[in-house]
Amino acid sequence: MRSSRPMEIVVPEALTASHVKWDGDAGRAWVAGLPELAARYLEEWELRLDGGPWHGVVALVLPVVRADGTRAALKLQPVTGENSGEGPGLRAWAGRGAVRLLDEDPLTGTLLLERLSAGRSLSSVPDDMEALRILTGLLGRLVSRPAPPGVRLLGDIARGLLDAAPRTTAGLAREEDRELVTACAAAVADVAAEPGDRLLHWDLHYDNVLAGDREPWLAIDPKPLAGDPGFDLMPALRNRWDDVVASGDVRRAVLGRFDLMTDLLGLDRARAARWTLGRALQNTVWDVQGGAGRMDEVQAAIVRAVSARL
């Protein structure tokens, strides 16, 4: 089957800007090689283009059709520590609650996935709590499986967070933020010795759940970890934050989400609260490393609310 020529692959400007922002010249070079990389897999995997590209912050996704007529999606992304486990994670889930993996080249991070409805994510569900129930149901299916060998370990991440906590605290200008980070580190220290072994998605928010034909909703774009399911709650707690604010009671709304998720997942609330504070610590470590001098207000609000469940 004859492949499309490289010049037919147009890289969106926003994707180029994202890679340059985070990786400078290396990001620019990777993006420059995308047309050739895409053409390689269009030929090797006998695919033909079936529409314009989609993209996120990192990946370029091309709608394609396989030689047998199956609609699929070709995902091109640089290999990083976060996404190197995506293929093994998707293979372990085997389509149960997550997009199905059809082919993979681990050396380049290239994936061939079943085609979902890129234009219809769980964010399109008007009722916030209905959307949360759907997401939590998917999360329950995902974390029901033990993590396969080779994915990142939450235990390693927890130790790194505890090591970074003093520097992060010192980088915050406000005493109230320093107190919250100290509390988050103490919570992680309480559970770090038992990090868990479940296969976590790590980034399960509403825009990472798309409508499909095989199932109504499926998770995409995992950054797999082996660990405790409590570490996977934060994205849903902070998603659609405008709905939380519009409730008029941020603490009550956050706890409503947290309690619903822990009930549906059958989690110990105190343990899940500690790992949720661990996610807030992780996000704050990254923010301070990026030059921020204060804790993100949404993270701080979630920490204050969830601390009631310790």
PDB file of N, CA, C and O in Angstrom, residues 157-158 160-166 168-169 180-189 231 234 274-287 295 299 303:
ATOM      1  N   ILE A 157       8.047   7.377  43.493  1.00  0.00           N
ATOM      2  CA  ILE A 157       7.579   8.759  43.387  1.00  0.00           C
ATOM      3  C   ILE A 157       7.387   9.364  44.774  1.00  0.00           C
ATOM      4  O   ILE A 157       7.774  10.519  45.029  1.00  0.00           O
ATOM      5  N   ALA A 158       6.815   8.596  45.678  1.00  0.00           N
ATOM      6  CA  ALA A 158       6.590   9.100  47.039  1.00  0.00           C
ATOM      7  C   ALA A 158       7.906   9.464  47.716  1.00  0.00           C
ATOM      8  O   ALA A 158       8.016  10.515  48.376  1.00  0.00           O
ATOM      9  N   GLY A 160      10.643  10.364  46.272  1.00  0.00           N
ATOM     10  CA  GLY A 160      11.137  11.574  45.640  1.00  0.00           C
ATOM     11  C   GLY A 160      10.417  12.821  46.125  1.00  0.00           C
ATOM     12  O   GLY A 160      11.038  13.879  46.305  1.00  0.00           O
ATOM     13  N   LEU A 161       9.104  12.696  46.352  1.00  0.00           N
ATOM     14  CA  LEU A 161       8.334  13.835  46.848  1.00  0.00           C
ATOM     15  C   LEU A 161       8.768  14.225  48.264  1.00  0.00           C
ATOM     16  O   LEU A 161       8.881  15.408  48.592  1.00  0.00           O
ATOM     17  N   LEU A 162       9.020  13.230  49.091  1.00  0.00           N
ATOM     18  CA  LEU A 162       9.456  13.531  50.450  1.00  0.00           C
ATOM     19  C   LEU A 162      10.837  14.186  50.452  1.00  0.00           C
ATOM     20  O   LEU A 162      11.111  15.089  51.259  1.00  0.00           O
ATOM     21  N   ASP A 163      11.689  13.756  49.549  1.00  0.00           N
ATOM     22  CA  ASP A 163      13.005  14.389  49.425  1.00  0.00           C
ATOM     23  C   ASP A 163      12.884  15.844  48.966  1.00  0.00           C
ATOM     24  O   ASP A 163      13.652  16.714  49.394  1.00  0.00           O
ATOM     25  N   ALA A 164      11.922  16.100  48.064  1.00  0.00           N
ATOM     26  CA  ALA A 164      11.772  17.437  47.479  1.00  0.00           C
ATOM     27  C   ALA A 164      10.968  18.389  48.351  1.00  0.00           C
ATOM     28  O   ALA A 164      11.007  19.612  48.136  1.00  0.00           O
ATOM     29  N   ALA A 165      10.247  17.866  49.332  1.00  0.00           N
ATOM     30  CA  ALA A 165       9.339  18.705  50.127  1.00  0.00           C
ATOM     31  C   ALA A 165      10.045  19.866  50.838  1.00  0.00           C
ATOM     32  O   ALA A 165       9.541  20.999  50.812  1.00  0.00           O
ATOM     33  N   PRO A 166      11.193  19.665  51.491  1.00  0.00           N
ATOM     34  CA  PRO A 166      11.837  20.807  52.165  1.00  0.00           C
ATOM     35  C   PRO A 166      12.213  21.931  51.205  1.00  0.00           C
ATOM     36  O   PRO A 166      12.017  23.119  51.516  1.00  0.00           O
ATOM     37  N   THR A 168      10.785  22.553  48.362  1.00  0.00           N
ATOM     38  CA  THR A 168       9.529  23.149  47.886  1.00  0.00           C
ATOM     39  C   THR A 168       8.976  24.115  48.925  1.00  0.00           C
ATOM     40  O   THR A 168       8.561  25.236  48.593  1.00  0.00           O
ATOM     41  N   THR A 169       8.984  23.709  50.183  1.00  0.00           N
ATOM     42  CA  THR A 169       8.503  24.577  51.257  1.00  0.00           C
ATOM     43  C   THR A 169       9.309  25.874  51.308  1.00  0.00           C
ATOM     44  O   THR A 169       8.746  26.972  51.443  1.00  0.00           O
ATOM     45  N   LEU A 180       0.636  24.105  54.400  1.00  0.00           N
ATOM     46  CA  LEU A 180      -0.097  23.101  53.624  1.00  0.00           C
ATOM     47  C   LEU A 180       0.853  22.073  53.027  1.00  0.00           C
ATOM     48  O   LEU A 180       0.572  20.865  53.044  1.00  0.00           O
ATOM     49  N   VAL A 181       1.982  22.519  52.503  1.00  0.00           N
ATOM     50  CA  VAL A 181       2.951  21.580  51.930  1.00  0.00           C
ATOM     51  C   VAL A 181       3.519  20.673  53.009  1.00  0.00           C
ATOM     52  O   VAL A 181       3.710  19.458  52.798  1.00  0.00           O
ATOM     53  N   THR A 182       3.787  21.221  54.174  1.00  0.00           N
ATOM     54  CA  THR A 182       4.273  20.403  55.284  1.00  0.00           C
ATOM     55  C   THR A 182       3.245  19.339  55.664  1.00  0.00           C
ATOM     56  O   THR A 182       3.594  18.176  55.922  1.00  0.00           O
ATOM     57  N   ALA A 183       1.968  19.718  55.670  1.00  0.00           N
ATOM     58  CA  ALA A 183       0.906  18.757  55.975  1.00  0.00           C
ATOM     59  C   ALA A 183       0.815  17.681  54.897  1.00  0.00           C
ATOM     60  O   ALA A 183       0.604  16.494  55.202  1.00  0.00           O
ATOM     61  N   CYS A 184       0.979  18.069  53.638  1.00  0.00           N
ATOM     62  CA  CYS A 184       0.949  17.092  52.544  1.00  0.00           C
ATOM     63  C   CYS A 184       2.095  16.102  52.671  1.00  0.00           C
ATOM     64  O   CYS A 184       1.911  14.887  52.486  1.00  0.00           O
ATOM     65  N   ALA A 185       3.276  16.596  52.993  1.00  0.00           N
ATOM     66  CA  ALA A 185       4.430  15.712  53.142  1.00  0.00           C
ATOM     67  C   ALA A 185       4.225  14.743  54.301  1.00  0.00           C
ATOM     68  O   ALA A 185       4.563  13.550  54.199  1.00  0.00           O
ATOM     69  N   ALA A 186       3.648  15.227  55.388  1.00  0.00           N
ATOM     70  CA  ALA A 186       3.381  14.345  56.530  1.00  0.00           C
ATOM     71  C   ALA A 186       2.384  13.250  56.147  1.00  0.00           C
ATOM     72  O   ALA A 186       2.517  12.093  56.563  1.00  0.00           O
ATOM     73  N   ALA A 187       1.390  13.617  55.344  1.00  0.00           N
ATOM     74  CA  ALA A 187       0.397  12.628  54.901  1.00  0.00           C
ATOM     75  C   ALA A 187       1.045  11.565  54.034  1.00  0.00           C
ATOM     76  O   ALA A 187       0.760  10.362  54.178  1.00  0.00           O
ATOM     77  N   VAL A 188       1.922  11.969  53.122  1.00  0.00           N
ATOM     78  CA  VAL A 188       2.618  11.000  52.262  1.00  0.00           C
ATOM     79  C   VAL A 188       3.504  10.094  53.101  1.00  0.00           C
ATOM     80  O   VAL A 188       3.565   8.870  52.874  1.00  0.00           O
ATOM     81  N   ALA A 189       4.204  10.671  54.075  1.00  0.00           N
ATOM     82  CA  ALA A 189       5.083   9.863  54.924  1.00  0.00           C
ATOM     83  C   ALA A 189       4.312   8.763  55.645  1.00  0.00           C
ATOM     84  O   ALA A 189       4.843   7.677  55.885  1.00  0.00           O
ATOM     85  N   PHE A 231      -4.257   7.671  44.785  1.00  0.00           N
ATOM     86  CA  PHE A 231      -3.402   8.620  44.076  1.00  0.00           C
ATOM     87  C   PHE A 231      -4.015   9.058  42.755  1.00  0.00           C
ATOM     88  O   PHE A 231      -3.514   9.991  42.131  1.00  0.00           O
ATOM     89  N   MET A 234      -7.199  12.944  42.285  1.00  0.00           N
ATOM     90  CA  MET A 234      -7.030  14.384  42.154  1.00  0.00           C
ATOM     91  C   MET A 234      -7.527  14.974  40.837  1.00  0.00           C
ATOM     92  O   MET A 234      -8.202  16.024  40.845  1.00  0.00           O
ATOM     93  N   ARG A 274      -4.803  10.817  52.191  1.00  0.00           N
ATOM     94  CA  ARG A 274      -3.345  11.006  52.267  1.00  0.00           C
ATOM     95  C   ARG A 274      -2.708  10.955  50.882  1.00  0.00           C
ATOM     96  O   ARG A 274      -1.841  11.765  50.559  1.00  0.00           O
ATOM     97  N   TRP A 275      -3.154  10.022  50.050  1.00  0.00           N
ATOM     98  CA  TRP A 275      -2.584   9.968  48.704  1.00  0.00           C
ATOM     99  C   TRP A 275      -3.052  11.146  47.854  1.00  0.00           C
ATOM    100  O   TRP A 275      -2.323  11.620  46.979  1.00  0.00           O
ATOM    101  N   THR A 276      -4.236  11.657  48.114  1.00  0.00           N
ATOM    102  CA  THR A 276      -4.688  12.848  47.398  1.00  0.00           C
ATOM    103  C   THR A 276      -3.830  14.053  47.773  1.00  0.00           C
ATOM    104  O   THR A 276      -3.456  14.860  46.908  1.00  0.00           O
ATOM    105  N   LEU A 277      -3.494  14.166  49.053  1.00  0.00           N
ATOM    106  CA  LEU A 277      -2.562  15.218  49.452  1.00  0.00           C
ATOM    107  C   LEU A 277      -1.185  14.991  48.821  1.00  0.00           C
ATOM    108  O   LEU A 277      -0.455  15.951  48.544  1.00  0.00           O
ATOM    109  N   GLY A 278      -0.854  13.729  48.582  1.00  0.00           N
ATOM    110  CA  GLY A 278       0.387  13.441  47.862  1.00  0.00           C
ATOM    111  C   GLY A 278       0.379  14.001  46.448  1.00  0.00           C
ATOM    112  O   GLY A 278       1.401  14.508  45.956  1.00  0.00           O
ATOM    113  N   ARG A 279      -0.777  13.914  45.790  1.00  0.00           N
ATOM    114  CA  ARG A 279      -0.881  14.502  44.439  1.00  0.00           C
ATOM    115  C   ARG A 279      -0.737  16.017  44.504  1.00  0.00           C
ATOM    116  O   ARG A 279      -0.125  16.638  43.627  1.00  0.00           O
ATOM    117  N   ALA A 280      -1.323  16.633  45.532  1.00  0.00           N
ATOM    118  CA  ALA A 280      -1.175  18.079  45.687  1.00  0.00           C
ATOM    119  C   ALA A 280       0.289  18.438  45.922  1.00  0.00           C
ATOM    120  O   ALA A 280       0.785  19.455  45.396  1.00  0.00           O
ATOM    121  N   LEU A 281       0.985  17.613  46.688  1.00  0.00           N
ATOM    122  CA  LEU A 281       2.413  17.842  46.903  1.00  0.00           C
ATOM    123  C   LEU A 281       3.176  17.715  45.589  1.00  0.00           C
ATOM    124  O   LEU A 281       4.036  18.549  45.278  1.00  0.00           O
ATOM    125  N   GLN A 282       2.869  16.685  44.815  1.00  0.00           N
ATOM    126  CA  GLN A 282       3.548  16.501  43.527  1.00  0.00           C
ATOM    127  C   GLN A 282       3.342  17.717  42.622  1.00  0.00           C
ATOM    128  O   GLN A 282       4.297  18.238  42.026  1.00  0.00           O
ATOM    129  N   ASN A 283       2.116  18.179  42.535  1.00  0.00           N
ATOM    130  CA  ASN A 283       1.826  19.328  41.679  1.00  0.00           C
ATOM    131  C   ASN A 283       2.546  20.582  42.169  1.00  0.00           C
ATOM    132  O   ASN A 283       3.028  21.392  41.361  1.00  0.00           O
ATOM    133  N   THR A 284       2.637  20.746  43.475  1.00  0.00           N
ATOM    134  CA  THR A 284       3.296  21.926  44.022  1.00  0.00           C
ATOM    135  C   THR A 284       4.807  21.853  43.834  1.00  0.00           C
ATOM    136  O   THR A 284       5.456  22.869  43.558  1.00  0.00           O
ATOM    137  N   VAL A 285       5.369  20.669  43.980  1.00  0.00           N
ATOM    138  CA  VAL A 285       6.804  20.491  43.692  1.00  0.00           C
ATOM    139  C   VAL A 285       7.103  20.939  42.266  1.00  0.00           C
ATOM    140  O   VAL A 285       8.054  21.698  42.016  1.00  0.00           O
ATOM    141  N   TRP A 286       6.289  20.478  41.323  1.00  0.00           N
ATOM    142  CA  TRP A 286       6.502  20.868  39.930  1.00  0.00           C
ATOM    143  C   TRP A 286       6.322  22.376  39.735  1.00  0.00           C
ATOM    144  O   TRP A 286       7.090  23.014  39.007  1.00  0.00           O
ATOM    145  N   ASP A 287       5.313  22.949  40.376  1.00  0.00           N
ATOM    146  CA  ASP A 287       5.068  24.384  40.227  1.00  0.00           C
ATOM    147  C   ASP A 287       6.250  25.199  40.734  1.00  0.00           C
ATOM    148  O   ASP A 287       6.685  26.165  40.075  1.00  0.00           O
ATOM    149  N   MET A 295       1.447  28.355  46.325  1.00  0.00           N
ATOM    150  CA  MET A 295       0.691  27.158  46.001  1.00  0.00           C
ATOM    151  C   MET A 295      -0.513  27.528  45.151  1.00  0.00           C
ATOM    152  O   MET A 295      -1.174  28.543  45.400  1.00  0.00           O
ATOM    153  N   GLN A 299      -5.344  23.755  44.207  1.00  0.00           N
ATOM    154  CA  GLN A 299      -4.702  22.700  44.988  1.00  0.00           C
ATOM    155  C   GLN A 299      -4.857  22.965  46.477  1.00  0.00           C
ATOM    156  O   GLN A 299      -5.149  22.059  47.260  1.00  0.00           O
ATOM    157  N   VAL A 303      -6.677  20.593  49.265  1.00  0.00           N
ATOM    158  CA  VAL A 303      -5.971  20.103  50.447  1.00  0.00           C
ATOM    159  C   VAL A 303      -6.746  20.457  51.724  1.00  0.00           C
ATOM    160  O   VAL A 303      -6.922  19.602  52.608  1.00  0.00           O
TER     161      VAL A 303
END
